[in-house]
PDB file of C-alpha atoms in Angstrom:
ATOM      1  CA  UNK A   1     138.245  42.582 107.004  1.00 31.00           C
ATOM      2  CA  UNK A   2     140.276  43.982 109.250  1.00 36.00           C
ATOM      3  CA  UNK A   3     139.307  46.846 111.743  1.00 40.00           C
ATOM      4  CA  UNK A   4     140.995  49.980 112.507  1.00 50.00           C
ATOM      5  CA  UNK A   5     142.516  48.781 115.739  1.00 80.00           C
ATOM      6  CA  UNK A   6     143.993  45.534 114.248  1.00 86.00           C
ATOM      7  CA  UNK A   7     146.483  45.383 111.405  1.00 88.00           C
ATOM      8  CA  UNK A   8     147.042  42.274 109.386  1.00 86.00           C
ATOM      9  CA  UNK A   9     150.689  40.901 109.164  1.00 88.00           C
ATOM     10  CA  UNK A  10     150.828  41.277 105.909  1.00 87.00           C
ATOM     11  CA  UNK A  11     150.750  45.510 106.310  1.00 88.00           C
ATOM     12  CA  UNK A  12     152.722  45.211 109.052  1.00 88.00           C
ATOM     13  CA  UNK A  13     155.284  43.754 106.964  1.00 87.00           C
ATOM     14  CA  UNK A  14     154.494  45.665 103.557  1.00 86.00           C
ATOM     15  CA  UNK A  15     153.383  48.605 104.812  1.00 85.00           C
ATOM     16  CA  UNK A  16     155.149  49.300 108.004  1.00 88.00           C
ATOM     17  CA  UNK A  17     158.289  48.062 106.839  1.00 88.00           C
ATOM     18  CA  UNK A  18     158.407  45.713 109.954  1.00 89.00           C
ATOM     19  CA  UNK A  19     160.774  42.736 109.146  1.00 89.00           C
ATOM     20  CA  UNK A  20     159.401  39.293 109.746  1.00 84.00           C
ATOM     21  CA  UNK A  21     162.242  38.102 112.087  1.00 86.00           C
ATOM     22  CA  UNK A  22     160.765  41.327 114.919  1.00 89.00           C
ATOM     23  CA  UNK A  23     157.058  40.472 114.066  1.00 89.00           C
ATOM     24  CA  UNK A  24     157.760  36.663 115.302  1.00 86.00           C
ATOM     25  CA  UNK A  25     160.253  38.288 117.987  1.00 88.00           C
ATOM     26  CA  UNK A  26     157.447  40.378 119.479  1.00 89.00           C
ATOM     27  CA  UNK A  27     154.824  37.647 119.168  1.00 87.00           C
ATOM     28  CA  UNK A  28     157.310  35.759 121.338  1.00 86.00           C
ATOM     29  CA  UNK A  29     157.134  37.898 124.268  1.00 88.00           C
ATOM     30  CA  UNK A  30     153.516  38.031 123.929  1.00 89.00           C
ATOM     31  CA  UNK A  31     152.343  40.455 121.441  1.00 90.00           C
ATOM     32  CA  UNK A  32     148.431  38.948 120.706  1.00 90.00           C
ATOM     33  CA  UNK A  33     147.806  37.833 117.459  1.00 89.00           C
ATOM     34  CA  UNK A  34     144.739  36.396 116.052  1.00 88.00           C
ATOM     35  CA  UNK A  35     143.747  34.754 112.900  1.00 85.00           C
ATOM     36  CA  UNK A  36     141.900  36.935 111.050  1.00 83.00           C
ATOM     37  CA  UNK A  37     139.103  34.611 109.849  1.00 80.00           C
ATOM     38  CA  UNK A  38     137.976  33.300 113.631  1.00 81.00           C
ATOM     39  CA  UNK A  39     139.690  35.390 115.882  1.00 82.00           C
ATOM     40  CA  UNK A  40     141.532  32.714 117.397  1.00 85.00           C
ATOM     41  CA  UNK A  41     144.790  33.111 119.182  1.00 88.00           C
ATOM     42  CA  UNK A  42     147.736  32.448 116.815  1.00 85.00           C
ATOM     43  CA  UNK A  43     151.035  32.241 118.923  1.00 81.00           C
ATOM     44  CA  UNK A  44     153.354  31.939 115.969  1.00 79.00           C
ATOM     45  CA  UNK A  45     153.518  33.301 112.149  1.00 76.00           C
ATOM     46  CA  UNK A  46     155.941  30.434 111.525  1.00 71.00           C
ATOM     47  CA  UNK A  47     155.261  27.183 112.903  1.00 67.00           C
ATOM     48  CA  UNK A  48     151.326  27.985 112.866  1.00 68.00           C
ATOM     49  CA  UNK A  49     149.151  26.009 109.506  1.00 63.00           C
ATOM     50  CA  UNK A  50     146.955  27.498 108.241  1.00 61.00           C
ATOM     51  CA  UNK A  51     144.135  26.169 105.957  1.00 59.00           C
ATOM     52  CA  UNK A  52     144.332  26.439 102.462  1.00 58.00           C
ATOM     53  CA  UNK A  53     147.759  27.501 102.994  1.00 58.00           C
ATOM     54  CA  UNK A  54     150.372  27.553  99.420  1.00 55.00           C
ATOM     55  CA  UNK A  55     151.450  23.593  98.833  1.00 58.00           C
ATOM     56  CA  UNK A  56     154.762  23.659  97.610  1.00 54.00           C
ATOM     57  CA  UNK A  57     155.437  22.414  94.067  1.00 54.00           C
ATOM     58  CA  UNK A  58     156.520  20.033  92.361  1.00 51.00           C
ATOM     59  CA  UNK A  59     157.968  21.723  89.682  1.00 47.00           C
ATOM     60  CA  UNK A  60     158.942  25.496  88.736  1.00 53.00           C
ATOM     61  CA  UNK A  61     160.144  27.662  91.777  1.00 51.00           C
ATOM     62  CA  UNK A  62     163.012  27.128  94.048  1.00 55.00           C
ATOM     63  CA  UNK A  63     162.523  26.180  97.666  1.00 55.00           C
ATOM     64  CA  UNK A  64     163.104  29.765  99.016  1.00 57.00           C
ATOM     65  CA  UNK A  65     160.382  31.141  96.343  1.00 64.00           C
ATOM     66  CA  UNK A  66     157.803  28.592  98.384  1.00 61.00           C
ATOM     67  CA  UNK A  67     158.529  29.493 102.025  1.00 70.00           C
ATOM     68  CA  UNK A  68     158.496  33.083 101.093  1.00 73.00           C
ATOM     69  CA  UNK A  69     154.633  32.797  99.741  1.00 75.00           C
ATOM     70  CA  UNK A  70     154.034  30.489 101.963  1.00 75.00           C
ATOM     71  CA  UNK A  71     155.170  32.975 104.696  1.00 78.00           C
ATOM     72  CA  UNK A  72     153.433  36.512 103.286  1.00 80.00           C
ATOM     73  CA  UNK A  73     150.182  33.894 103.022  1.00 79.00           C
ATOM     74  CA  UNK A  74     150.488  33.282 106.784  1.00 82.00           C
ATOM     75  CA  UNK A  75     150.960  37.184 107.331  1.00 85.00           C
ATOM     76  CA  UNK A  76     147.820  37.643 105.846  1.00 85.00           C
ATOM     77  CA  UNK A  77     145.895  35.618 107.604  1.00 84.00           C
ATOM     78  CA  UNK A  78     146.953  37.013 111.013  1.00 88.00           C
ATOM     79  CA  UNK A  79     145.626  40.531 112.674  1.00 89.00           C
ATOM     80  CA  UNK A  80     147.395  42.007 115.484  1.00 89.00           C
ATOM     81  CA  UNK A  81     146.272  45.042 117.809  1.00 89.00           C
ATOM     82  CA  UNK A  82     147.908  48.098 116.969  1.00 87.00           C
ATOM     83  CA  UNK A  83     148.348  49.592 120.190  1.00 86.00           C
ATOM     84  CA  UNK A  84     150.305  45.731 121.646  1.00 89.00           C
ATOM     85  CA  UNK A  85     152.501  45.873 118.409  1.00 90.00           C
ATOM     86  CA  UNK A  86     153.370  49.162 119.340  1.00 89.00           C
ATOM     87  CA  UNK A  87     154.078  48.496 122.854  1.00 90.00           C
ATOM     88  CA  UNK A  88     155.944  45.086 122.495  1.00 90.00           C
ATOM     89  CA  UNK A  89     158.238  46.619 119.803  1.00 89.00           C
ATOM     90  CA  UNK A  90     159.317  49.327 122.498  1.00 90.00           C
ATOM     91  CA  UNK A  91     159.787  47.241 125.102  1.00 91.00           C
ATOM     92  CA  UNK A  92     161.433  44.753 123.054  1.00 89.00           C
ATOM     93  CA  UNK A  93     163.428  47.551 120.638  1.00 89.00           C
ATOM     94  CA  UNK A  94     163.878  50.564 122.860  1.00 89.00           C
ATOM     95  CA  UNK A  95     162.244  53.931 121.729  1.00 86.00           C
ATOM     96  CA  UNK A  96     164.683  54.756 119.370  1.00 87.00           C
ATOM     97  CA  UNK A  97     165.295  51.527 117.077  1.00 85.00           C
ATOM     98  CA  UNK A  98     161.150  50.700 117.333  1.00 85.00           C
ATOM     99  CA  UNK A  99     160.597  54.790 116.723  1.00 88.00           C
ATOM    100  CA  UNK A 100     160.491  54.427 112.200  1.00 88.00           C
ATOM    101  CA  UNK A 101     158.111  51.691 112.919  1.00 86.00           C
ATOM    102  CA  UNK A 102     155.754  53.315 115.911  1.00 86.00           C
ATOM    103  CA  UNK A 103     155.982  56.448 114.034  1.00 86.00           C
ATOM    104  CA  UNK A 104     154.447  54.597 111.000  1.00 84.00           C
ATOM    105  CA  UNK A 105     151.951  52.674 113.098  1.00 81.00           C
ATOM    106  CA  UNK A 106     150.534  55.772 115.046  1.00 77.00           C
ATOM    107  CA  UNK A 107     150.320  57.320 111.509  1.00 77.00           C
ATOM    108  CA  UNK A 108     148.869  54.353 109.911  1.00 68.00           C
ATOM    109  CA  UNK A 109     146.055  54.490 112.794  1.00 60.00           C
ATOM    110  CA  UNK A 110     145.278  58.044 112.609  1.00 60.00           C
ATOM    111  CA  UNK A 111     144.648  57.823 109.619  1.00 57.00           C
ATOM    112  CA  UNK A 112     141.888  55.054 109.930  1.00 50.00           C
ATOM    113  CA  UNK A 113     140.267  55.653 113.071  1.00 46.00           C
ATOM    114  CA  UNK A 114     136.926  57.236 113.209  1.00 47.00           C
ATOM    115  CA  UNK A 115     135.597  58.810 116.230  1.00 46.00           C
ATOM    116  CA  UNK A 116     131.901  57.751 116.870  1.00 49.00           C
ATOM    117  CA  UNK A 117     131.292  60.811 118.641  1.00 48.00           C
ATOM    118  CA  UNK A 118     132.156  62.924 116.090  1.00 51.00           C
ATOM    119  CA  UNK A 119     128.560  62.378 114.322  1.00 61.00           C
ATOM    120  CA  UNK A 120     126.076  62.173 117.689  1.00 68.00           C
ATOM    121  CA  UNK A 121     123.137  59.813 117.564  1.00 70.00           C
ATOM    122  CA  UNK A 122     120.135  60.886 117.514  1.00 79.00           C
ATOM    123  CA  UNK A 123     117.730  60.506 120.329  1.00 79.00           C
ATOM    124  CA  UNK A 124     115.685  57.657 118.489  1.00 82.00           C
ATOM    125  CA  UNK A 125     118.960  55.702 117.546  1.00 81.00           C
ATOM    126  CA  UNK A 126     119.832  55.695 121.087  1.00 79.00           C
ATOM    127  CA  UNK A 127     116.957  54.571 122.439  1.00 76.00           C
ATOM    128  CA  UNK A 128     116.839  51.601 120.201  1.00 81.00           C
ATOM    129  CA  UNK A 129     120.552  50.767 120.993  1.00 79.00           C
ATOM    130  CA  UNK A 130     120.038  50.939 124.842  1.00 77.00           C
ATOM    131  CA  UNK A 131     116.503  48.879 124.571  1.00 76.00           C
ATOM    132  CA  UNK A 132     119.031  46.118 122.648  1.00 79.00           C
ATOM    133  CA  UNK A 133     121.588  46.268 125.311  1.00 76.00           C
ATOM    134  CA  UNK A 134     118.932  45.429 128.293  1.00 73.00           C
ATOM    135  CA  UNK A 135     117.282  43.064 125.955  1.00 75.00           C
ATOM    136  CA  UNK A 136     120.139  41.209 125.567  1.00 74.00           C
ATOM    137  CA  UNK A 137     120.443  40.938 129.185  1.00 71.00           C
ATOM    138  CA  UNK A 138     117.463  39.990 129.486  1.00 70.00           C
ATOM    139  CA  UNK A 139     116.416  36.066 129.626  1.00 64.00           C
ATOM    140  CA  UNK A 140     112.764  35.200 129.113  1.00 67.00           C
ATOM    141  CA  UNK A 141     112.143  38.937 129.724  1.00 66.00           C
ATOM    142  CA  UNK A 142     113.449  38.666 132.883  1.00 69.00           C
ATOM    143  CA  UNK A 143     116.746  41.164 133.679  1.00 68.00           C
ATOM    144  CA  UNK A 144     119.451  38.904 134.796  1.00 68.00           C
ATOM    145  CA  UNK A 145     120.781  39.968 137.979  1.00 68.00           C
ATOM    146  CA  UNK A 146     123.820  42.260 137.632  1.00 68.00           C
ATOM    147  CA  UNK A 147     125.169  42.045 141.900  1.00 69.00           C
ATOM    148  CA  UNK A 148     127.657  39.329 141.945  1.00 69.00           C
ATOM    149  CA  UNK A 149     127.439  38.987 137.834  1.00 76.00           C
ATOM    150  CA  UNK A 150     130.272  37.830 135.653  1.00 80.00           C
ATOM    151  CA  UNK A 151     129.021  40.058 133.207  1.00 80.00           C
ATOM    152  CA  UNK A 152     130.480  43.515 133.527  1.00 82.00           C
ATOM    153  CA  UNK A 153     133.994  41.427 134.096  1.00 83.00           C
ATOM    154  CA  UNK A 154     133.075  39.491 130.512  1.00 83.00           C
ATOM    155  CA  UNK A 155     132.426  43.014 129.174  1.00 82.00           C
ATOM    156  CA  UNK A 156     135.763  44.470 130.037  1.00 81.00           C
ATOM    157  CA  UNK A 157     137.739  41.049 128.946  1.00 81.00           C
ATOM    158  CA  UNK A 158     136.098  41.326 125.397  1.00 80.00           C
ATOM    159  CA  UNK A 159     136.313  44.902 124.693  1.00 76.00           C
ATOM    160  CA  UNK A 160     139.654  44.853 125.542  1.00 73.00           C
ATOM    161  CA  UNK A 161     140.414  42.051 123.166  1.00 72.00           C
ATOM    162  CA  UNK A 162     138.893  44.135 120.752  1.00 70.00           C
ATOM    163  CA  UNK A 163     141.287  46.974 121.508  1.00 68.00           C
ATOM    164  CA  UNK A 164     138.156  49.702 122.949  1.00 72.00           C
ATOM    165  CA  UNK A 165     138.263  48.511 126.733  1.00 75.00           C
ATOM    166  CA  UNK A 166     135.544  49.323 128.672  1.00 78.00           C
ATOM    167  CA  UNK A 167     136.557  48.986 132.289  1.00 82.00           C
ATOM    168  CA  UNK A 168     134.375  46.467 134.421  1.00 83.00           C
ATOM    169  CA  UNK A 169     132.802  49.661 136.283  1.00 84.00           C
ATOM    170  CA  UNK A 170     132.136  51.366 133.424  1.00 83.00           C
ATOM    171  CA  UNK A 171     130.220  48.507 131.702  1.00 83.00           C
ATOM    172  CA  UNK A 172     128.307  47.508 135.133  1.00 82.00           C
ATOM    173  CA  UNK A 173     127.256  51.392 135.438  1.00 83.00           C
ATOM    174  CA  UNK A 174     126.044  51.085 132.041  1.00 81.00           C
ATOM    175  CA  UNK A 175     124.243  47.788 132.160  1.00 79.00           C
ATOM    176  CA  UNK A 176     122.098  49.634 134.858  1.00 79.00           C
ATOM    177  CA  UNK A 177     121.940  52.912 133.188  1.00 78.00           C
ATOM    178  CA  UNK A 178     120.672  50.673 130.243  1.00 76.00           C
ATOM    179  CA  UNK A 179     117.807  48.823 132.236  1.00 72.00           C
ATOM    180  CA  UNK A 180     117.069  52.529 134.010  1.00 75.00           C
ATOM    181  CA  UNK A 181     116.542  53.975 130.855  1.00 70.00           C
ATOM    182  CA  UNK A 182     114.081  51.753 130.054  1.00 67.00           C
ATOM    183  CA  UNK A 183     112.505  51.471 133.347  1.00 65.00           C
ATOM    184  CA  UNK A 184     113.651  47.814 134.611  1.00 63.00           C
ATOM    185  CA  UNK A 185     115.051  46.970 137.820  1.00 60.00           C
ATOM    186  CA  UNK A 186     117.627  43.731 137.665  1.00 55.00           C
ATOM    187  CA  UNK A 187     117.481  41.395 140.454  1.00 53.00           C
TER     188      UNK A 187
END
């Protein structure tokens, strides 16, 4: 599955209307890409196997028939963040060549993203979701310290993998915000 800040290759391709060639082009000056079953880095569509990928045939269709499944099978097994692919293509395109294809994009995630805060939580759900924060920073119900922790730094590395970054302030003032809540002081 992919999320709503990630779109597969394959859409980007079908979808979009991106070409192949400035998918690869973009991933070549550094546009993430992960595969889509492990999240793993995936530097290039084209010289990257993956498993169970098409084996070409021994009989029936021609040579360019094979590398052209073979390739929309690598598309789909690749995500990319929608807010790098738009970036990379206009650095790497200009505004006005990338525009039919950022235009697209920006419609395409629009259209999918959902705004947590447009239904609020109630105060129960919260509560439970703060209490499994701290607990998870918890070990042996002890709070880990948070002064001089990697944590907060870990926080703002993975969320901004994930494409909802969560600055390292923001996720330290919340780690103790979560443990205040619940009436814990870390170390």
């Amino acid at each position: 599955m992919v999320d709503d800040i990630f779109i597969s290759g394959l859409d980007l391709h079908e979808k979009v209307g991106m070409p192949v060639v400035m998918i690869e082009d973009i991933l070549r000056r550094g546009c993430p890409c992960y595969n889509i079953e492990n999240s793993t880095p995936v530097p290039s569509i084209s010289e990257t196997f993956f498993f169970n990928e098409p084996k070409r045939r021994q009989w029936g269709a021609p040579h360019e028939s094979y590398e052209s499944e073979k390739l929309l099978y690598r598309l789909s097994m690749v995500k990319l963040p929608v807010r790098d692919v738009i970036q990379h293509c206009k650095a790497a395109y200009g505004d006005i060549e990338s525009k039919k294809y950022v235009d697209r994009l920006n419609a395409r995630n629009n259209e999918h993203i959902h705004d947590p805060t447009d239904k609020p939580l109630d105060r129960r759900k919260e509560n439970t979701y703060v209490r499994v924060i701290a607990a998870l920073l918890c070990l042996n119900g002890v709070p880990k310290p948070l002064k001089g922790s990697a944590l907060p730094g870990k926080i703002e590395r993975q969320t901004e993998r994930l494409g909802v970054r969560v600055s390292e302030d923001a996720a330290r003032t919340a780690l103790k915000e979560a443990f205040e809540i619940i009436d814990i002081k870390p170390h």
